[in-house]
PDB file of N, CA and C in Angstrom:
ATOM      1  N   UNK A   1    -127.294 185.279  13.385  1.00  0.00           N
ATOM      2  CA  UNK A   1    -127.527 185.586  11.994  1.00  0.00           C
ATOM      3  C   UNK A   1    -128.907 186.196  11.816  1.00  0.00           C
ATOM      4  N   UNK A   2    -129.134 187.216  12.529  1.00  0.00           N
ATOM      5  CA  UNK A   2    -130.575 187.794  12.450  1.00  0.00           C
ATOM      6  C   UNK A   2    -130.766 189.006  11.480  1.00  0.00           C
ATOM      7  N   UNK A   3    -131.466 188.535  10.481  1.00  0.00           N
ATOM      8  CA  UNK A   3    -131.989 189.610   9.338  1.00  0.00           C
ATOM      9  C   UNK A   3    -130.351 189.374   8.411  1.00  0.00           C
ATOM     10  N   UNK A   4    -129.548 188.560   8.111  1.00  0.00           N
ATOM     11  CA  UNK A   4    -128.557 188.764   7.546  1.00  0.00           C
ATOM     12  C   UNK A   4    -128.550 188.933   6.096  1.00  0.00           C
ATOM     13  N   UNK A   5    -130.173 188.619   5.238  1.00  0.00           N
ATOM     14  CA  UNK A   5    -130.319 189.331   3.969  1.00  0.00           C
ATOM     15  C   UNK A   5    -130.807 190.823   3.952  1.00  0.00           C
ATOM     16  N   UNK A   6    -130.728 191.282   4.858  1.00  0.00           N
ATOM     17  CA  UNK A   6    -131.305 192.854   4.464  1.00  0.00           C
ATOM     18  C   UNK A   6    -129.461 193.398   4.566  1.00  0.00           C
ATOM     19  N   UNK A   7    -129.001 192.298   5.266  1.00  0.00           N
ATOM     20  CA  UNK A   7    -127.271 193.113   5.317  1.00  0.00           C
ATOM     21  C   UNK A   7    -126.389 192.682   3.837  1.00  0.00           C
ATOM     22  N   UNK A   8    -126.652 191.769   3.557  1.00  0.00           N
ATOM     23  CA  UNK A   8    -126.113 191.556   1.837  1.00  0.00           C
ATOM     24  C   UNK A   8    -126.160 192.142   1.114  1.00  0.00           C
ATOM     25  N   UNK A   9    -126.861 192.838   0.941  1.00  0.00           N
ATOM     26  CA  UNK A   9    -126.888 194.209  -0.411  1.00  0.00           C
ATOM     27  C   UNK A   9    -126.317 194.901  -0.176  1.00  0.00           C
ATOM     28  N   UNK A  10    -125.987 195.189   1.556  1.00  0.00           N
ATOM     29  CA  UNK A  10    -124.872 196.281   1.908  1.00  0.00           C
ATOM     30  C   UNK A  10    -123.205 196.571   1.240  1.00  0.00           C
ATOM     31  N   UNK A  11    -122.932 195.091   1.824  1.00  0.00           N
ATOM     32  CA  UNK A  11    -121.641 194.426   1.757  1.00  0.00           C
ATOM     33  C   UNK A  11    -120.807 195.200   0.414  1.00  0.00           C
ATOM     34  N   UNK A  12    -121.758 195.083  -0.905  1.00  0.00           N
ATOM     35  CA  UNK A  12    -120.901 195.425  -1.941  1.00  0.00           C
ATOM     36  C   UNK A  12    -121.261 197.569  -1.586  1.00  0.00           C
ATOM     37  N   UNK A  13    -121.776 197.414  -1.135  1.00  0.00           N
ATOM     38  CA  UNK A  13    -122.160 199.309  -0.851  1.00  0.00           C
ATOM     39  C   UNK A  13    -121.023 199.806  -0.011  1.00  0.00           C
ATOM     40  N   UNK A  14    -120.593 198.692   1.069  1.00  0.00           N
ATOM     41  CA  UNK A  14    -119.589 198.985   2.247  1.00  0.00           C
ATOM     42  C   UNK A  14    -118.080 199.016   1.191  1.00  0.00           C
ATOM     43  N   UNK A  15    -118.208 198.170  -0.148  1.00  0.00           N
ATOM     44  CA  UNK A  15    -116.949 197.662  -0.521  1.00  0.00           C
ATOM     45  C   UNK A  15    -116.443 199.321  -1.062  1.00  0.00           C
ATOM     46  N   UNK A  16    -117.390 199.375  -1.985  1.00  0.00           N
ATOM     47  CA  UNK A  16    -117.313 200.504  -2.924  1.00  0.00           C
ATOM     48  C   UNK A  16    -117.641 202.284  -2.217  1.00  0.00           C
ATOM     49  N   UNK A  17    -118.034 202.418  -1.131  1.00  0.00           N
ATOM     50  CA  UNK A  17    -118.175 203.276  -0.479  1.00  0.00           C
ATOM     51  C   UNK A  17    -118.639 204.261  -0.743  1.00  0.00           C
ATOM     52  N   UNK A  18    -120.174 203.284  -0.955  1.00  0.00           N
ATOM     53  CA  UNK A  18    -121.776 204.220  -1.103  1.00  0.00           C
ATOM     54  C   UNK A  18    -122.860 204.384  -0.620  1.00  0.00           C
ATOM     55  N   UNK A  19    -122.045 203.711   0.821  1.00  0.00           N
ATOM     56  CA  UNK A  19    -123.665 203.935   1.690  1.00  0.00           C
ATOM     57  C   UNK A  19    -123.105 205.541   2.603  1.00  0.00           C
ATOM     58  N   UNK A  20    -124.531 205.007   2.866  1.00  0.00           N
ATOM     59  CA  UNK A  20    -124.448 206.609   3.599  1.00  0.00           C
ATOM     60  C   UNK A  20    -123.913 206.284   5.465  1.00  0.00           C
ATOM     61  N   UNK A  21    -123.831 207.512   5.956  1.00  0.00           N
ATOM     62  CA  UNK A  21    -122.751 206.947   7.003  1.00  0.00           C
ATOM     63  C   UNK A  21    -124.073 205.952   8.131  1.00  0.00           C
ATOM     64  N   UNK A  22    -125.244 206.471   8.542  1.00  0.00           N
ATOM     65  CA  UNK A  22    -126.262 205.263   8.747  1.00  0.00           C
ATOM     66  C   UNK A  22    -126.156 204.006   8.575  1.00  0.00           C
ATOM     67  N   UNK A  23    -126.314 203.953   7.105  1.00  0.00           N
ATOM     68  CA  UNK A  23    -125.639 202.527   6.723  1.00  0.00           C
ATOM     69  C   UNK A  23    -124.643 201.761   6.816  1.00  0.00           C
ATOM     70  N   UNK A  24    -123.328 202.560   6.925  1.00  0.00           N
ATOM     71  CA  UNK A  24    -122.528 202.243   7.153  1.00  0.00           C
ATOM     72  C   UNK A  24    -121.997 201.635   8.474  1.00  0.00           C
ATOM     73  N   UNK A  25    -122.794 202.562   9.586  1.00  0.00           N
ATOM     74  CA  UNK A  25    -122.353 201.775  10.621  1.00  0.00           C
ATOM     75  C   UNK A  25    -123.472 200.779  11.084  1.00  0.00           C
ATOM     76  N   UNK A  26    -124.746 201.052  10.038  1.00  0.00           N
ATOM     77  CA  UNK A  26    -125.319 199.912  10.864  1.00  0.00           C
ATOM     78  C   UNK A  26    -124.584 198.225  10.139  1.00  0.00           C
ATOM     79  N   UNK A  27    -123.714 198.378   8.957  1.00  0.00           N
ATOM     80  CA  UNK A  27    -123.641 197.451   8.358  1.00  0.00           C
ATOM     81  C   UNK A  27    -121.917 196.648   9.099  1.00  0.00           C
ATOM     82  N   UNK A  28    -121.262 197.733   9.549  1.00  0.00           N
ATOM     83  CA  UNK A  28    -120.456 197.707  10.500  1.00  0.00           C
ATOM     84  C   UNK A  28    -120.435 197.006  11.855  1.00  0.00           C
ATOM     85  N   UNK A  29    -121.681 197.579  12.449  1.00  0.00           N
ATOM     86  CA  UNK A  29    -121.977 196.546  13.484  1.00  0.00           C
ATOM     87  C   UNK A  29    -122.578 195.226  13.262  1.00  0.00           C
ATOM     88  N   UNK A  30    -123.397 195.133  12.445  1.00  0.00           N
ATOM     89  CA  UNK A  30    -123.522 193.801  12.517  1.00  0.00           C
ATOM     90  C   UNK A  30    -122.591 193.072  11.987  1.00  0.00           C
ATOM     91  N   UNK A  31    -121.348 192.844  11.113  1.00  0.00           N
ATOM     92  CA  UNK A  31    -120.630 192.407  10.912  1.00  0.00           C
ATOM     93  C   UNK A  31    -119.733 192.304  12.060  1.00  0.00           C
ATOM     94  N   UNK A  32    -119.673 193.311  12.534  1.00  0.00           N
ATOM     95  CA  UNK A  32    -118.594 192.486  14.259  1.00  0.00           C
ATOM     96  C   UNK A  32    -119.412 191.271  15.207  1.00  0.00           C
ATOM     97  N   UNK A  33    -121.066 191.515  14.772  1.00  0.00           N
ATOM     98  CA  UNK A  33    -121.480 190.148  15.216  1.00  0.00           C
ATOM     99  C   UNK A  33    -121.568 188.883  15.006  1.00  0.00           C
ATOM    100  N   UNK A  34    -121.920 188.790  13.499  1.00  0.00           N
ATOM    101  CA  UNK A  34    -121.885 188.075  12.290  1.00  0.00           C
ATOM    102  C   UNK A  34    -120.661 187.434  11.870  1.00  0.00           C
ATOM    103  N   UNK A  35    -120.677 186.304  12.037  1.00  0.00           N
ATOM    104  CA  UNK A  35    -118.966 185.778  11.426  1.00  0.00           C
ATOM    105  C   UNK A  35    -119.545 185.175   9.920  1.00  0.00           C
ATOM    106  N   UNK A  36    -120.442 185.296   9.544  1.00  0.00           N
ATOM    107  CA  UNK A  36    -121.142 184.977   8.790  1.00  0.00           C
ATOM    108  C   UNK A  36    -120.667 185.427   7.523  1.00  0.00           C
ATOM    109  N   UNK A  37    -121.382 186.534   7.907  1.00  0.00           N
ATOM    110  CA  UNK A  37    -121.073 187.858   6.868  1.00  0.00           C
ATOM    111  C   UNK A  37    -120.155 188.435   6.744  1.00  0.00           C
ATOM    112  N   UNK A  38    -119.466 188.228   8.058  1.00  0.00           N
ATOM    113  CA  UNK A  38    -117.863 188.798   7.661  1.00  0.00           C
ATOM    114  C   UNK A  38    -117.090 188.082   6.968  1.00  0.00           C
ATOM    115  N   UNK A  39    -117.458 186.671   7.165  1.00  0.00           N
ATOM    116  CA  UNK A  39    -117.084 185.691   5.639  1.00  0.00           C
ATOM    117  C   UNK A  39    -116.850 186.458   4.954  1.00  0.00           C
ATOM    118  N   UNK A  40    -118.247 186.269   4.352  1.00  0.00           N
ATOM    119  CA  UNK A  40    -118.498 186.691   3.117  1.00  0.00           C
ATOM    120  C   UNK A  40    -118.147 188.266   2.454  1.00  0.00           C
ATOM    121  N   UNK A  41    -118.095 188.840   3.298  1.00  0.00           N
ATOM    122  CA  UNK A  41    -117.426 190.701   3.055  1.00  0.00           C
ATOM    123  C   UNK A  41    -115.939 190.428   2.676  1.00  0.00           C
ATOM    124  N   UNK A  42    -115.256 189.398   3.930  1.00  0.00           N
ATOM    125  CA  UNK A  42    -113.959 189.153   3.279  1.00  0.00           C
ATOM    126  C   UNK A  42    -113.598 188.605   1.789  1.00  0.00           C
ATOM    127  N   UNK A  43    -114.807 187.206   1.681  1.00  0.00           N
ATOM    128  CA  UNK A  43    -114.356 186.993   0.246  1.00  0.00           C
ATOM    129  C   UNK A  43    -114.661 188.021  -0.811  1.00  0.00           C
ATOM    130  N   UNK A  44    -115.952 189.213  -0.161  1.00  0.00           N
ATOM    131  CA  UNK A  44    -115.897 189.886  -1.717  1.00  0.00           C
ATOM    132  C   UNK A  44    -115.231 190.921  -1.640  1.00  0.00           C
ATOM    133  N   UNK A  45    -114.240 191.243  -0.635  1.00  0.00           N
ATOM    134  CA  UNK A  45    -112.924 192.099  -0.450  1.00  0.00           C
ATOM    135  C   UNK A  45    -111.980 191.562  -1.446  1.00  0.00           C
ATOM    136  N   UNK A  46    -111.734 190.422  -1.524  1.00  0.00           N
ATOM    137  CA  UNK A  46    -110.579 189.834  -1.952  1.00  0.00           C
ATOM    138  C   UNK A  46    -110.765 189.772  -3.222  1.00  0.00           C
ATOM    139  N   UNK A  47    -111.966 189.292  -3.421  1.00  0.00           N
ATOM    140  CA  UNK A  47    -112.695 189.042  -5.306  1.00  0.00           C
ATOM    141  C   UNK A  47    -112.429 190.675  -5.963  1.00  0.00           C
ATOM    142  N   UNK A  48    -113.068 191.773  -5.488  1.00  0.00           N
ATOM    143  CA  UNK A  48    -112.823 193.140  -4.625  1.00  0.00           C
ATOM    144  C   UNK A  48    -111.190 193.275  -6.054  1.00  0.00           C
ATOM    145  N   UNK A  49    -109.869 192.880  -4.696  1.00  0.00           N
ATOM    146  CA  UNK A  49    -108.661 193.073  -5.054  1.00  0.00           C
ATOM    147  C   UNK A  49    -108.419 192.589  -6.159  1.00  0.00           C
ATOM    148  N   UNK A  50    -108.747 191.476  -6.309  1.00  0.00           N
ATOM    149  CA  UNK A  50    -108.244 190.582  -7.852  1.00  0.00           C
ATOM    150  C   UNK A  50    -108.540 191.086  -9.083  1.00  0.00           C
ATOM    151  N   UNK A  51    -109.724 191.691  -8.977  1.00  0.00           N
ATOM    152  CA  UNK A  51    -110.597 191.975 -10.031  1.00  0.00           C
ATOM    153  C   UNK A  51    -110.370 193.716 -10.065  1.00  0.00           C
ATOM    154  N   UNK A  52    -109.889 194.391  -9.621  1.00  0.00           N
ATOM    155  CA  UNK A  52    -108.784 195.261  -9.603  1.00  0.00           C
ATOM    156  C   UNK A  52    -107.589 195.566 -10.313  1.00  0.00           C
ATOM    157  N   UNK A  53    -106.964 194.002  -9.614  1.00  0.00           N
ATOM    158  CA  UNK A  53    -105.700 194.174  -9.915  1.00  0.00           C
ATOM    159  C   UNK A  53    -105.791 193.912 -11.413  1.00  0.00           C
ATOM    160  N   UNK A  54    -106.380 193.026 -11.996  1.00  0.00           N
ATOM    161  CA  UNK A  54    -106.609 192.869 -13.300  1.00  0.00           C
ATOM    162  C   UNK A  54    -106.575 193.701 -14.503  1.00  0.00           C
ATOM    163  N   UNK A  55    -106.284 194.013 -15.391  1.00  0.00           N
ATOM    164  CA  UNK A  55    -105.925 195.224 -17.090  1.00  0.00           C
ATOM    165  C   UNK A  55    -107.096 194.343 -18.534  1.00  0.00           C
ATOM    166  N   UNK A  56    -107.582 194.954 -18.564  1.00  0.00           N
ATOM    167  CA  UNK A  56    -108.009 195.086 -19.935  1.00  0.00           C
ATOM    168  C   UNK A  56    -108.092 195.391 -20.882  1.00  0.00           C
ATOM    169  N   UNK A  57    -107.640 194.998 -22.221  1.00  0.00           N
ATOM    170  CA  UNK A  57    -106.951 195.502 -23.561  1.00  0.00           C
ATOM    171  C   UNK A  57    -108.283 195.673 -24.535  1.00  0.00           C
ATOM    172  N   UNK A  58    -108.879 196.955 -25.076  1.00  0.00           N
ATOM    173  CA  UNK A  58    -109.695 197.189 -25.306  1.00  0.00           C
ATOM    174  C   UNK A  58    -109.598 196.900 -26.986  1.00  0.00           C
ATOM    175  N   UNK A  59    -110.420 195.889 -27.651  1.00  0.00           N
ATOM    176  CA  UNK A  59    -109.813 194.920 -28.825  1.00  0.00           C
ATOM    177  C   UNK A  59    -110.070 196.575 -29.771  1.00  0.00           C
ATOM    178  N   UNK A  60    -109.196 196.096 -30.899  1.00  0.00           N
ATOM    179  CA  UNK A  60    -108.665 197.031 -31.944  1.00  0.00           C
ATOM    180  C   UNK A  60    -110.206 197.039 -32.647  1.00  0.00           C
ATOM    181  N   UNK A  61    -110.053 198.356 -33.513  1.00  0.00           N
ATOM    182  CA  UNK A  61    -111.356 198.418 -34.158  1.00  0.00           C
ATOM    183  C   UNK A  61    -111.642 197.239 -35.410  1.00  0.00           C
ATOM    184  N   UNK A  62    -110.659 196.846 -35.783  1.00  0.00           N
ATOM    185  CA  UNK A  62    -110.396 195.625 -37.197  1.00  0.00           C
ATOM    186  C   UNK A  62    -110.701 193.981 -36.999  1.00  0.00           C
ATOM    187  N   UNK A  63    -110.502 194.196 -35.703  1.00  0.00           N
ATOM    188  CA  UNK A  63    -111.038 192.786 -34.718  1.00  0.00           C
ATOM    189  C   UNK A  63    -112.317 193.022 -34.572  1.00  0.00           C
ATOM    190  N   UNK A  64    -113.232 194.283 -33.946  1.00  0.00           N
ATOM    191  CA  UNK A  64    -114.618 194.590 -33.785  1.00  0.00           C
ATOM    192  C   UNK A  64    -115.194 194.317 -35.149  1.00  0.00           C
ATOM    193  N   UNK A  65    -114.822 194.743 -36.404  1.00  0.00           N
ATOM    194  CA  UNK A  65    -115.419 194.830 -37.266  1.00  0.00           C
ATOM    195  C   UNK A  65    -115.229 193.254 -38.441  1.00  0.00           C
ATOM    196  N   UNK A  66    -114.364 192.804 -37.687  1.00  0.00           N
ATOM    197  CA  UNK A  66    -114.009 191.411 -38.235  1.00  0.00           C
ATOM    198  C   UNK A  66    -115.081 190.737 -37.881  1.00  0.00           C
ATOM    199  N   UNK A  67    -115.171 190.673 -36.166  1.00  0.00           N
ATOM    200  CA  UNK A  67    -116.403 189.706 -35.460  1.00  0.00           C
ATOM    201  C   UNK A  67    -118.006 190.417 -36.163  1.00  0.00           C
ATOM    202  N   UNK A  68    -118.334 191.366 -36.102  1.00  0.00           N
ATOM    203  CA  UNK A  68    -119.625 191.763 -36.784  1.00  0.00           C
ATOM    204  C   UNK A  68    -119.898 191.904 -37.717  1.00  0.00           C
ATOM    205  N   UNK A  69    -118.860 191.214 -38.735  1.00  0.00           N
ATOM    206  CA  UNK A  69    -118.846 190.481 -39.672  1.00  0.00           C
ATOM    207  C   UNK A  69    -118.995 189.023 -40.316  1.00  0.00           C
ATOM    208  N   UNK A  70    -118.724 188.332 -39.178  1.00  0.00           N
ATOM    209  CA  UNK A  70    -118.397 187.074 -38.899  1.00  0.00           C
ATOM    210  C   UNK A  70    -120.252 186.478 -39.407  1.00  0.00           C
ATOM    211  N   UNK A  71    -120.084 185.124 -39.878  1.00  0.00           N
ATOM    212  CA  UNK A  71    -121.647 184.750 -39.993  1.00  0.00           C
ATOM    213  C   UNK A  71    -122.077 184.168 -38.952  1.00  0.00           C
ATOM    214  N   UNK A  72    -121.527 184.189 -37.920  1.00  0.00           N
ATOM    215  CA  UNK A  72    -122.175 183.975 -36.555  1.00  0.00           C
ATOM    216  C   UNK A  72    -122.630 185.196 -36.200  1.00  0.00           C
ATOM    217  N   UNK A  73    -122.468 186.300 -36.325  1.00  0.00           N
ATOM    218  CA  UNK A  73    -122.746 187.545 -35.956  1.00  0.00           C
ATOM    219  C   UNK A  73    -124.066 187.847 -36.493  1.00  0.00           C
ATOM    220  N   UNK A  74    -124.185 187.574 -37.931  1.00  0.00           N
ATOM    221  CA  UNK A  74    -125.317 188.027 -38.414  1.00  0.00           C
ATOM    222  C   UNK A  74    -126.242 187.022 -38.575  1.00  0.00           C
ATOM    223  N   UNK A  75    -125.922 185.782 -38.243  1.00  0.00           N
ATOM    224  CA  UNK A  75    -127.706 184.951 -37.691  1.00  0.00           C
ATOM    225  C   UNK A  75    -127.475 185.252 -36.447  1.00  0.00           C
ATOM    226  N   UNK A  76    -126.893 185.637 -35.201  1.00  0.00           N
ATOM    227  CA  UNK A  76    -127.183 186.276 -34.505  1.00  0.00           C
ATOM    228  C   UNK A  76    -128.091 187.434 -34.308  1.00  0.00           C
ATOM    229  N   UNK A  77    -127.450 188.514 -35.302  1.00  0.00           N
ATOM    230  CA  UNK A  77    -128.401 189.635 -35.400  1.00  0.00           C
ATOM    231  C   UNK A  77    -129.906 189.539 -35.739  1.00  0.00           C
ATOM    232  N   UNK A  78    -129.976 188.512 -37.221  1.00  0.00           N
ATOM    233  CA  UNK A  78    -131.358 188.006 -37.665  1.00  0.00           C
ATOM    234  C   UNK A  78    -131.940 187.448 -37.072  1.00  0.00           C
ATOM    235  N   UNK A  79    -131.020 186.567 -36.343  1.00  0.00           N
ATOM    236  CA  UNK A  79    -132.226 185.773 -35.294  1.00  0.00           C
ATOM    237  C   UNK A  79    -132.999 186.365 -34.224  1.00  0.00           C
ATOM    238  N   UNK A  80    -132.386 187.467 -33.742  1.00  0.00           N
ATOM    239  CA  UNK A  80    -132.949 187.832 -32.884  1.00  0.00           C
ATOM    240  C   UNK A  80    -134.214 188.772 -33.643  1.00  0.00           C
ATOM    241  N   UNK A  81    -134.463 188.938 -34.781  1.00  0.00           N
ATOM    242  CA  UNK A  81    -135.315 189.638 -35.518  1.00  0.00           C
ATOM    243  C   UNK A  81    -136.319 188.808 -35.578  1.00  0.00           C
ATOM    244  N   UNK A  82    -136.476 187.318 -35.351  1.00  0.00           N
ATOM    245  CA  UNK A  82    -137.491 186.298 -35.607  1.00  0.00           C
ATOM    246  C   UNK A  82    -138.644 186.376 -34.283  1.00  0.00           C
TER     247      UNK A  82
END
């Protein structure tokens, strides 16, 4: 497990496929050494898929304007004015 935080920041770079090819294989090899990190690449592969597979319903404008209406909304807003 040598230097295995300079390889963590990779992991989500390797997921999304934004390192550059350097990076890539240096982040490559150490993961065939690392069972460590390959853990952890696997679980955020999988977190990765789920969070993917997932849909989001983008709320109606009458609901937006309901909640920023709401009086939680606006001692919210004021409060943060204090």
């Amino acid at each position: 497990m040598n230097n295995c935080e300079s390889y963590k920041g990779l992991l989500v770079g390797l997921l999304d496929g934004e390192l550059t090819p350097e990076e890539t294989v240096r982040i490559n090899e150490h993961l065939a050494r690392c069972a460590a990190c390959r853990s952890e690449y696997e679980q955020l592969r999988e977190t990765t898929g789920k969070l993917a597979s997932m849909s989001f319903k983008e709320p109606e404008d009458a609901v937006l304007d309901q909640v920023w209406r709401s009086p939680y909304s606006r001692f919210a807003r004021n409060a943060s004015l204090v």
